[in-house]
mmCIF file of C-alpha atoms and ligand atoms in Angstrom:
data_model
loop_
_atom_site.group_PDB
_atom_site.id
_atom_site.type_symbol
_atom_site.label_atom_id
_atom_site.label_comp_id
_atom_site.label_asym_id
_atom_site.label_seq_id
_atom_site.Cartn_x
_atom_site.Cartn_y
_atom_site.Cartn_z
ATOM 1 C CA MET N 161 -45.575 -225.396 160.624
ATOM 2 C CA LEU N 162 -48.458 -224.815 163.043
ATOM 3 C CA THR N 163 -49.842 -221.329 163.511
ATOM 4 C CA TYR N 164 -49.718 -219.726 166.936
ATOM 5 C CA SER N 165 -53.480 -220.145 167.211
ATOM 6 C CA ALA N 166 -53.398 -223.848 166.313
ATOM 7 C CA ARG N 167 -51.026 -224.349 169.233
ATOM 8 C CA ILE N 168 -53.321 -222.701 171.790
ATOM 9 C CA ARG N 169 -55.511 -225.733 172.371
ATOM 10 C CA LEU N 170 -52.465 -228.043 172.588
ATOM 11 C CA CYS N 171 -50.940 -226.184 175.546
ATOM 12 C CA GLN N 172 -51.759 -227.387 179.060
ATOM 13 C CA ASN N 173 -50.674 -224.312 180.956
ATOM 14 C CA PRO N 174 -53.218 -221.448 180.991
ATOM 15 C CA ILE N 175 -50.602 -218.710 180.681
ATOM 16 C CA ALA N 176 -49.077 -220.382 177.616
ATOM 17 C CA LYS N 177 -52.539 -220.408 176.071
ATOM 18 C CA LYS N 178 -53.110 -216.777 177.057
ATOM 19 C CA LEU N 179 -49.796 -215.662 175.576
ATOM 20 C CA LEU N 180 -50.488 -217.369 172.260
ATOM 21 C CA GLU N 181 -53.970 -215.832 172.223
ATOM 22 C CA ILE N 182 -52.475 -212.377 172.659
ATOM 23 C CA VAL N 183 -49.836 -213.037 169.989
ATOM 24 C CA GLU N 184 -52.537 -214.005 167.527
ATOM 25 C CA LEU N 185 -55.003 -211.268 168.507
ATOM 26 C CA LYS N 186 -52.489 -208.401 168.434
ATOM 27 C CA LYS N 187 -50.419 -209.964 165.648
ATOM 28 C CA THR N 188 -47.182 -209.478 167.505
ATOM 29 C CA ASN N 189 -44.438 -211.882 168.562
ATOM 30 C CA LEU N 190 -42.457 -209.043 170.154
ATOM 31 C CA CYS N 191 -41.407 -209.040 173.814
ATOM 32 C CA VAL N 192 -39.683 -205.865 174.967
ATOM 33 C CA ALA N 193 -36.910 -206.138 177.562
ATOM 34 C CA ALA N 194 -37.492 -202.884 179.442
ATOM 35 C CA ASP N 195 -34.112 -202.714 181.154
ATOM 36 C CA VAL N 196 -34.463 -199.155 182.424
ATOM 37 C CA THR N 197 -33.555 -198.375 186.004
ATOM 38 C CA THR N 198 -36.260 -196.074 187.359
ATOM 39 C CA LYS N 199 -39.944 -196.555 188.024
ATOM 40 C CA ALA N 200 -40.914 -193.564 185.872
ATOM 41 C CA GLU N 201 -38.906 -194.801 182.875
ATOM 42 C CA LEU N 202 -40.366 -198.287 183.153
ATOM 43 C CA ILE N 203 -43.948 -197.025 183.279
ATOM 44 C CA LYS N 204 -43.283 -194.630 180.394
ATOM 45 C CA ILE N 205 -41.775 -197.226 178.083
ATOM 46 C CA ALA N 206 -44.430 -199.835 178.940
ATOM 47 C CA ASP N 207 -47.175 -197.374 178.032
ATOM 48 C CA GLU N 208 -45.410 -196.198 174.860
ATOM 49 C CA ILE N 209 -44.759 -199.634 173.403
ATOM 50 C CA GLY N 210 -47.586 -201.569 175.072
ATOM 51 C CA SER N 211 -49.805 -201.791 171.993
ATOM 52 C CA HIS N 212 -46.978 -203.433 170.003
ATOM 53 C CA ILE N 213 -46.020 -206.233 172.389
ATOM 54 C CA CYS N 214 -47.379 -209.537 173.626
ATOM 55 C CA LEU N 215 -45.060 -209.570 176.632
ATOM 56 C CA LEU N 216 -43.139 -207.065 178.764
ATOM 57 C CA LYS N 217 -39.907 -208.405 180.245
ATOM 58 C CA THR N 218 -38.670 -206.838 183.461
ATOM 59 C CA HIS N 219 -35.558 -207.006 185.644
ATOM 60 C CA ILE N 220 -37.383 -205.715 188.702
ATOM 61 C CA ASP N 221 -34.217 -205.715 190.862
ATOM 62 C CA ILE N 222 -32.505 -203.045 188.725
ATOM 63 C CA ILE N 223 -35.192 -200.459 189.523
ATOM 64 C CA VAL N 224 -33.612 -198.043 192.004
ATOM 65 C CA ASP N 225 -36.911 -196.669 193.333
ATOM 66 C CA PHE N 226 -39.011 -199.839 193.282
ATOM 67 C CA ASP N 227 -42.229 -199.708 195.303
ATOM 68 C CA ALA N 228 -45.506 -201.620 195.396
ATOM 69 C CA ASP N 229 -47.183 -198.925 193.295
ATOM 70 C CA LEU N 230 -44.913 -199.802 190.369
ATOM 71 C CA ILE N 231 -46.511 -203.236 190.236
ATOM 72 C CA ILE N 232 -49.994 -201.702 190.328
ATOM 73 C CA GLN N 233 -49.031 -199.397 187.448
ATOM 74 C CA LEU N 234 -47.556 -202.267 185.403
ATOM 75 C CA GLN N 235 -50.684 -204.332 185.967
ATOM 76 C CA ARG N 236 -52.826 -201.399 184.866
ATOM 77 C CA LEU N 237 -50.784 -201.044 181.674
ATOM 78 C CA ALA N 238 -50.838 -204.796 181.049
ATOM 79 C CA LYS N 239 -54.628 -204.604 181.145
ATOM 80 C CA LYS N 240 -54.846 -201.409 179.085
ATOM 81 C CA HIS N 241 -52.641 -202.773 176.282
ATOM 82 C CA ASN N 242 -53.324 -206.506 176.738
ATOM 83 C CA PHE N 243 -49.827 -207.851 177.363
ATOM 84 C CA LEU N 244 -48.376 -210.296 179.893
ATOM 85 C CA ILE N 245 -45.461 -209.678 182.256
ATOM 86 C CA PHE N 246 -42.266 -211.760 182.346
ATOM 87 C CA GLU N 247 -39.870 -211.208 185.245
ATOM 88 C CA ASP N 248 -36.461 -212.287 183.980
ATOM 89 C CA ARG N 249 -35.243 -213.474 187.396
ATOM 90 C CA LYS N 250 -33.113 -216.385 186.156
ATOM 91 C CA PHE N 251 -33.501 -218.386 189.355
ATOM 92 C CA ALA N 252 -30.553 -220.706 189.984
ATOM 93 C CA ASP N 253 -30.729 -222.163 193.519
ATOM 94 C CA ILE N 254 -32.162 -225.188 195.333
ATOM 95 C CA GLY N 255 -35.935 -225.617 195.397
ATOM 96 C CA ASN N 256 -36.447 -224.363 198.958
ATOM 97 C CA THR N 257 -34.512 -221.149 198.345
ATOM 98 C CA VAL N 258 -36.094 -220.288 195.010
ATOM 99 C CA ALA N 259 -39.556 -220.827 196.495
ATOM 100 C CA HIS N 260 -38.768 -217.998 198.959
ATOM 101 C CA GLN N 261 -37.185 -215.820 196.268
ATOM 102 C CA TYR N 262 -40.155 -216.301 193.930
ATOM 103 C CA GLY N 263 -43.027 -215.966 196.392
ATOM 104 C CA GLY N 264 -41.586 -213.669 199.058
ATOM 105 C CA GLY N 265 -38.903 -211.085 199.688
ATOM 106 C CA ILE N 266 -39.537 -207.503 198.620
ATOM 107 C CA TYR N 267 -40.777 -208.292 195.145
ATOM 108 C CA HIS N 268 -43.341 -211.118 195.531
ATOM 109 C CA ILE N 269 -42.613 -212.004 191.904
ATOM 110 C CA ALA N 270 -45.118 -214.861 191.760
ATOM 111 C CA ASP N 271 -47.983 -212.470 192.532
ATOM 112 C CA TRP N 272 -47.568 -210.344 189.407
ATOM 113 C CA ALA N 273 -45.226 -211.995 186.896
ATOM 114 C CA HIS N 274 -47.185 -214.342 184.659
ATOM 115 C CA ILE N 275 -43.900 -215.851 183.495
ATOM 116 C CA THR N 276 -40.457 -216.175 185.048
ATOM 117 C CA ASN N 277 -37.374 -218.194 184.130
ATOM 118 C CA ALA N 278 -34.761 -220.439 185.692
ATOM 119 C CA HIS N 279 -31.425 -222.052 185.022
ATOM 120 C CA ALA N 280 -31.459 -225.842 185.051
ATOM 121 C CA VAL N 281 -28.091 -226.108 186.838
ATOM 122 C CA PRO N 282 -29.518 -227.133 190.272
ATOM 123 C CA GLY N 283 -31.484 -230.044 188.751
ATOM 124 C CA PRO N 284 -35.236 -230.765 188.889
ATOM 125 C CA GLY N 285 -35.630 -229.464 192.464
ATOM 126 C CA ILE N 286 -35.568 -225.896 191.149
ATOM 127 C CA ILE N 287 -38.665 -226.583 189.070
ATOM 128 C CA ALA N 288 -40.391 -228.304 191.996
ATOM 129 C CA GLY N 289 -39.693 -225.315 194.264
ATOM 130 C CA LEU N 290 -40.960 -222.768 191.757
ATOM 131 C CA LYS N 291 -43.923 -224.912 190.729
ATOM 132 C CA LYS N 292 -45.122 -225.203 194.320
ATOM 133 C CA ILE N 293 -45.555 -221.414 194.384
ATOM 134 C CA GLY N 294 -46.353 -220.637 190.744
ATOM 135 C CA LEU N 295 -48.680 -223.385 189.555
ATOM 136 C CA PRO N 296 -51.542 -222.519 191.978
ATOM 137 C CA LYS N 297 -51.327 -218.958 190.629
ATOM 138 C CA ASN N 298 -51.529 -220.185 187.008
ATOM 139 C CA ASN N 299 -48.034 -218.874 186.229
ATOM 140 C CA GLY N 300 -45.583 -220.385 183.755
ATOM 141 C CA LEU N 301 -41.845 -221.038 183.771
ATOM 142 C CA LEU N 302 -39.201 -220.872 181.048
ATOM 143 C CA LEU N 303 -36.009 -222.875 181.321
ATOM 144 C CA ILE N 304 -32.806 -221.350 180.012
ATOM 145 C CA ALA N 305 -31.737 -223.913 177.432
ATOM 146 C CA GLU N 306 -29.295 -221.635 175.644
ATOM 147 C CA MET N 307 -27.939 -218.133 176.181
ATOM 148 C CA SER N 308 -27.284 -215.408 173.644
ATOM 149 C CA SER N 309 -23.914 -214.430 175.083
ATOM 150 C CA GLU N 310 -20.566 -215.470 173.650
ATOM 151 C CA GLY N 311 -19.026 -218.530 175.328
ATOM 152 C CA ALA N 312 -22.237 -219.506 177.160
ATOM 153 C CA LEU N 313 -22.016 -222.952 178.766
ATOM 154 C CA ALA N 314 -25.637 -224.026 178.240
ATOM 155 C CA ALA N 315 -25.018 -226.499 175.410
ATOM 156 C CA GLY N 316 -24.477 -230.201 174.730
ATOM 157 C CA ASP N 317 -25.365 -232.605 177.575
ATOM 158 C CA TYR N 318 -26.413 -229.737 179.852
ATOM 159 C CA GLN N 319 -28.865 -228.515 177.259
ATOM 160 C CA ASN N 320 -30.244 -232.022 176.622
ATOM 161 C CA ALA N 321 -30.795 -232.530 180.354
ATOM 162 C CA THR N 322 -32.560 -229.137 180.496
ATOM 163 C CA LEU N 323 -34.949 -230.188 177.730
ATOM 164 C CA LYS N 324 -35.708 -233.432 179.585
ATOM 165 C CA MET N 325 -36.483 -231.496 182.777
ATOM 166 C CA ALA N 326 -38.967 -229.402 180.803
ATOM 167 C CA GLU N 327 -40.609 -232.448 179.252
ATOM 168 C CA ALA N 328 -41.122 -233.917 182.714
ATOM 169 C CA ASN N 329 -42.879 -230.731 183.901
ATOM 170 C CA GLN N 330 -45.123 -229.690 181.036
ATOM 171 C CA ASP N 331 -47.852 -228.439 183.348
ATOM 172 C CA PHE N 332 -45.587 -225.583 184.500
ATOM 173 C CA VAL N 333 -42.680 -225.271 182.049
ATOM 174 C CA ILE N 334 -44.107 -223.476 179.024
ATOM 175 C CA GLY N 335 -40.946 -223.090 176.981
ATOM 176 C CA PHE N 336 -37.344 -222.024 176.704
ATOM 177 C CA ILE N 337 -34.934 -219.167 176.459
ATOM 178 C CA THR N 338 -33.010 -220.219 173.380
ATOM 179 C CA THR N 339 -31.674 -218.852 170.116
ATOM 180 C CA LYS N 340 -33.589 -221.493 168.139
ATOM 181 C CA LYS N 341 -36.352 -224.088 168.317
ATOM 182 C CA LEU N 342 -34.865 -227.086 170.109
ATOM 183 C CA LEU N 343 -37.728 -229.570 170.476
ATOM 184 C CA ASN N 344 -40.342 -230.699 168.037
ATOM 185 C CA ASN N 345 -43.137 -230.114 170.539
ATOM 186 C CA PRO N 346 -45.571 -227.307 169.657
ATOM 187 C CA THR N 347 -46.650 -226.809 173.281
ATOM 188 C CA PHE N 348 -43.230 -225.373 174.156
ATOM 189 C CA ILE N 349 -42.836 -221.707 173.269
ATOM 190 C CA ASN N 350 -39.329 -220.541 172.303
ATOM 191 C CA PHE N 351 -38.191 -217.081 173.399
ATOM 192 C CA THR N 352 -35.068 -215.555 171.878
ATOM 193 C CA PRO N 353 -33.106 -212.622 173.341
ATOM 194 C CA GLY N 354 -30.175 -210.949 171.605
ATOM 195 C CA VAL N 355 -32.220 -209.494 168.744
ATOM 196 C CA LYS N 356 -31.574 -206.356 166.702
ATOM 197 C CA LEU N 357 -32.558 -205.251 163.224
ATOM 198 C CA GLU N 358 -28.907 -205.736 162.278
ATOM 199 C CA SER N 359 -26.831 -208.607 163.629
ATOM 200 C CA GLY N 360 -23.730 -207.782 165.687
ATOM 201 C CA PHE N 361 -22.336 -207.602 169.226
ATOM 202 C CA ASP N 362 -22.190 -205.326 172.225
ATOM 203 C CA THR N 363 -18.941 -204.808 174.180
ATOM 204 C CA LEU N 364 -19.822 -207.321 176.933
ATOM 205 C CA GLY N 365 -20.404 -210.548 175.051
ATOM 206 C CA GLN N 366 -23.981 -210.079 173.850
ATOM 207 C CA GLN N 367 -24.552 -211.420 170.321
ATOM 208 C CA TYR N 368 -27.391 -210.148 168.141
ATOM 209 C CA LEU N 369 -29.433 -211.939 165.499
ATOM 210 C CA THR N 370 -32.108 -210.372 163.292
ATOM 211 C CA PRO N 371 -35.866 -211.051 163.712
ATOM 212 C CA GLU N 372 -35.848 -212.809 160.315
ATOM 213 C CA LYS N 373 -33.005 -215.126 161.373
ATOM 214 C CA VAL N 374 -34.631 -215.898 164.728
ATOM 215 C CA ILE N 375 -38.222 -216.491 163.606
ATOM 216 C CA TYR N 376 -37.851 -217.699 160.018
ATOM 217 C CA GLU N 377 -34.529 -219.565 160.020
ATOM 218 C CA ASN N 378 -34.203 -220.626 163.655
ATOM 219 C CA LYS N 379 -37.951 -221.265 164.040
ATOM 220 C CA SER N 380 -38.192 -219.550 167.402
ATOM 221 C CA ASP N 381 -41.515 -218.004 168.448
ATOM 222 C CA ILE N 382 -40.961 -214.781 170.368
ATOM 223 C CA ILE N 383 -38.255 -212.136 169.855
ATOM 224 C CA ILE N 384 -36.975 -210.342 172.953
ATOM 225 C CA VAL N 385 -35.636 -206.866 172.193
ATOM 226 C CA GLY N 386 -34.071 -204.511 174.729
ATOM 227 C CA ARG N 387 -31.639 -201.779 173.734
ATOM 228 C CA GLY N 388 -32.727 -201.974 170.097
ATOM 229 C CA ILE N 389 -35.993 -200.395 171.258
ATOM 230 C CA TYR N 390 -35.604 -198.545 174.558
ATOM 231 C CA GLU N 391 -32.404 -196.776 173.506
ATOM 232 C CA ALA N 392 -33.952 -195.605 170.235
ATOM 233 C CA GLU N 393 -34.862 -191.962 169.786
ATOM 234 C CA ASN N 394 -38.481 -192.992 169.349
ATOM 235 C CA PRO N 395 -39.105 -196.336 171.083
ATOM 236 C CA LYS N 396 -42.714 -196.525 169.870
ATOM 237 C CA VAL N 397 -41.736 -196.207 166.200
ATOM 238 C CA GLN N 398 -38.873 -198.627 166.726
ATOM 239 C CA ALA N 399 -41.133 -201.162 168.471
ATOM 240 C CA GLU N 400 -43.433 -201.021 165.478
ATOM 241 C CA LYS N 401 -40.477 -201.828 163.193
ATOM 242 C CA TYR N 402 -39.482 -204.860 165.268
ATOM 243 C CA ARG N 403 -43.071 -205.990 165.519
ATOM 244 C CA THR N 404 -43.469 -205.846 161.734
ATOM 245 C CA ALA N 405 -40.135 -207.599 161.161
ATOM 246 C CA GLY N 406 -41.037 -210.372 163.626
ATOM 247 C CA TRP N 407 -44.524 -210.852 162.221
ATOM 248 C CA ASN N 408 -43.397 -210.809 158.586
ATOM 249 C CA ALA N 409 -40.820 -213.484 159.395
ATOM 250 C CA TYR N 410 -43.574 -215.582 161.004
ATOM 251 C CA GLU N 411 -45.901 -215.189 158.026
ATOM 252 C CA LYS N 412 -43.061 -216.045 155.684
ATOM 253 C CA SER N 413 -42.459 -219.221 157.657
ATOM 254 C CA LEU N 414 -46.117 -220.159 157.218
ATOM 255 C CA GLU N 415 -45.862 -219.324 153.535
ATOM 256 C CA ILE N 416 -49.070 -217.335 153.732
ATOM 257 C CA LYS N 417 -47.525 -213.909 153.384
ATOM 258 C CA SER N 418 -50.014 -211.548 151.820
HETATM 259 O O1 S5P Q 182 -29.357 -215.535 176.998
HETATM 260 C C1 S5P Q 182 -29.935 -214.518 177.332
HETATM 261 C C2 S5P Q 182 -31.078 -214.557 178.147
HETATM 262 C C3 S5P Q 182 -31.742 -213.374 178.440
HETATM 263 S S1 S5P Q 182 -33.246 -213.483 179.261
HETATM 264 N N1 S5P Q 182 -29.519 -213.311 176.864
HETATM 265 C C4 S5P Q 182 -30.156 -212.133 177.175
HETATM 266 O O2 S5P Q 182 -29.719 -211.086 176.691
HETATM 267 N N2 S5P Q 182 -31.258 -212.150 178.020
HETATM 268 C C5 S5P Q 182 -31.936 -210.892 178.413
HETATM 269 O O3 S5P Q 182 -32.474 -210.290 177.242
HETATM 270 C C6 S5P Q 182 -31.025 -209.871 179.066
HETATM 271 O O4 S5P Q 182 -31.019 -210.007 180.470
HETATM 272 C C7 S5P Q 182 -31.651 -208.554 178.633
HETATM 273 O O5 S5P Q 182 -32.686 -208.196 179.514
HETATM 274 C C8 S5P Q 182 -32.268 -208.867 177.273
HETATM 275 C C9 S5P Q 182 -31.421 -208.461 176.084
HETATM 276 O O6 S5P Q 182 -31.232 -207.092 176.053
HETATM 277 P P1 S5P Q 182 -30.595 -206.304 174.807
HETATM 278 O O7 S5P Q 182 -30.535 -204.904 175.284
HETATM 279 O O8 S5P Q 182 -29.248 -206.897 174.544
HETATM 280 O O9 S5P Q 182 -31.559 -206.506 173.659
#
């Protein structure tokens, strides 16, 4: 298996390279899903856990008091702690519409989110629409190849077609949302949500795997952890636990565990 750092020079997209550099430098494959609903909570959690993550994942449209200053604060924290920002927008419309949703509206996602993601359901036009806006800004896109929730439909032929769409757009598509490594191509980075220290479920269909299962067995690259961290009594301590679990699983998979 290649190390994260060996994959840096193979990647075409600058943000894929940057992410892998941060992963290697900070020795963390942890992305925190900061699904809090106020500006103050989001800034607080990002500052608390910032030193433990390579990537902060946002759902900017659940913030009740969103304003432009929130973006300035997130960018300041991203610089302070050296992490990237991933807006989990899950675009799912025709190219022309997603170009507006990505570049414009209230949120101007393309201006501050290094990474965003999209469903493949509309076909390749969704990538073309997002790429038109995001590529000149050196952003990257993840395609949703698989979902963590029970009964998800992204499987079989749909999933295969999604992987082909990514392969045809390797300048902009940097990887996948998936529970496991799906392609034998080291330039694609695999991001896995639905992660907790103990496997299980929530009451709305979410299914959890452990960091060890995701990184060591399923050969994914980045664990995405939400409630397992931000609902903990001490999110900073908890983030450190997930970071260690994710990194140990990676080292074990390289068989260089010291
Ligand atoms: O298949 C998916 C894809 C995503 S991006 N399943 C997911 O759960 N997510 C996101 O990961 C979801 O929107 C949420 O932000 C996070 C998981 O949160 P948790 O609290 O269940 O860890």
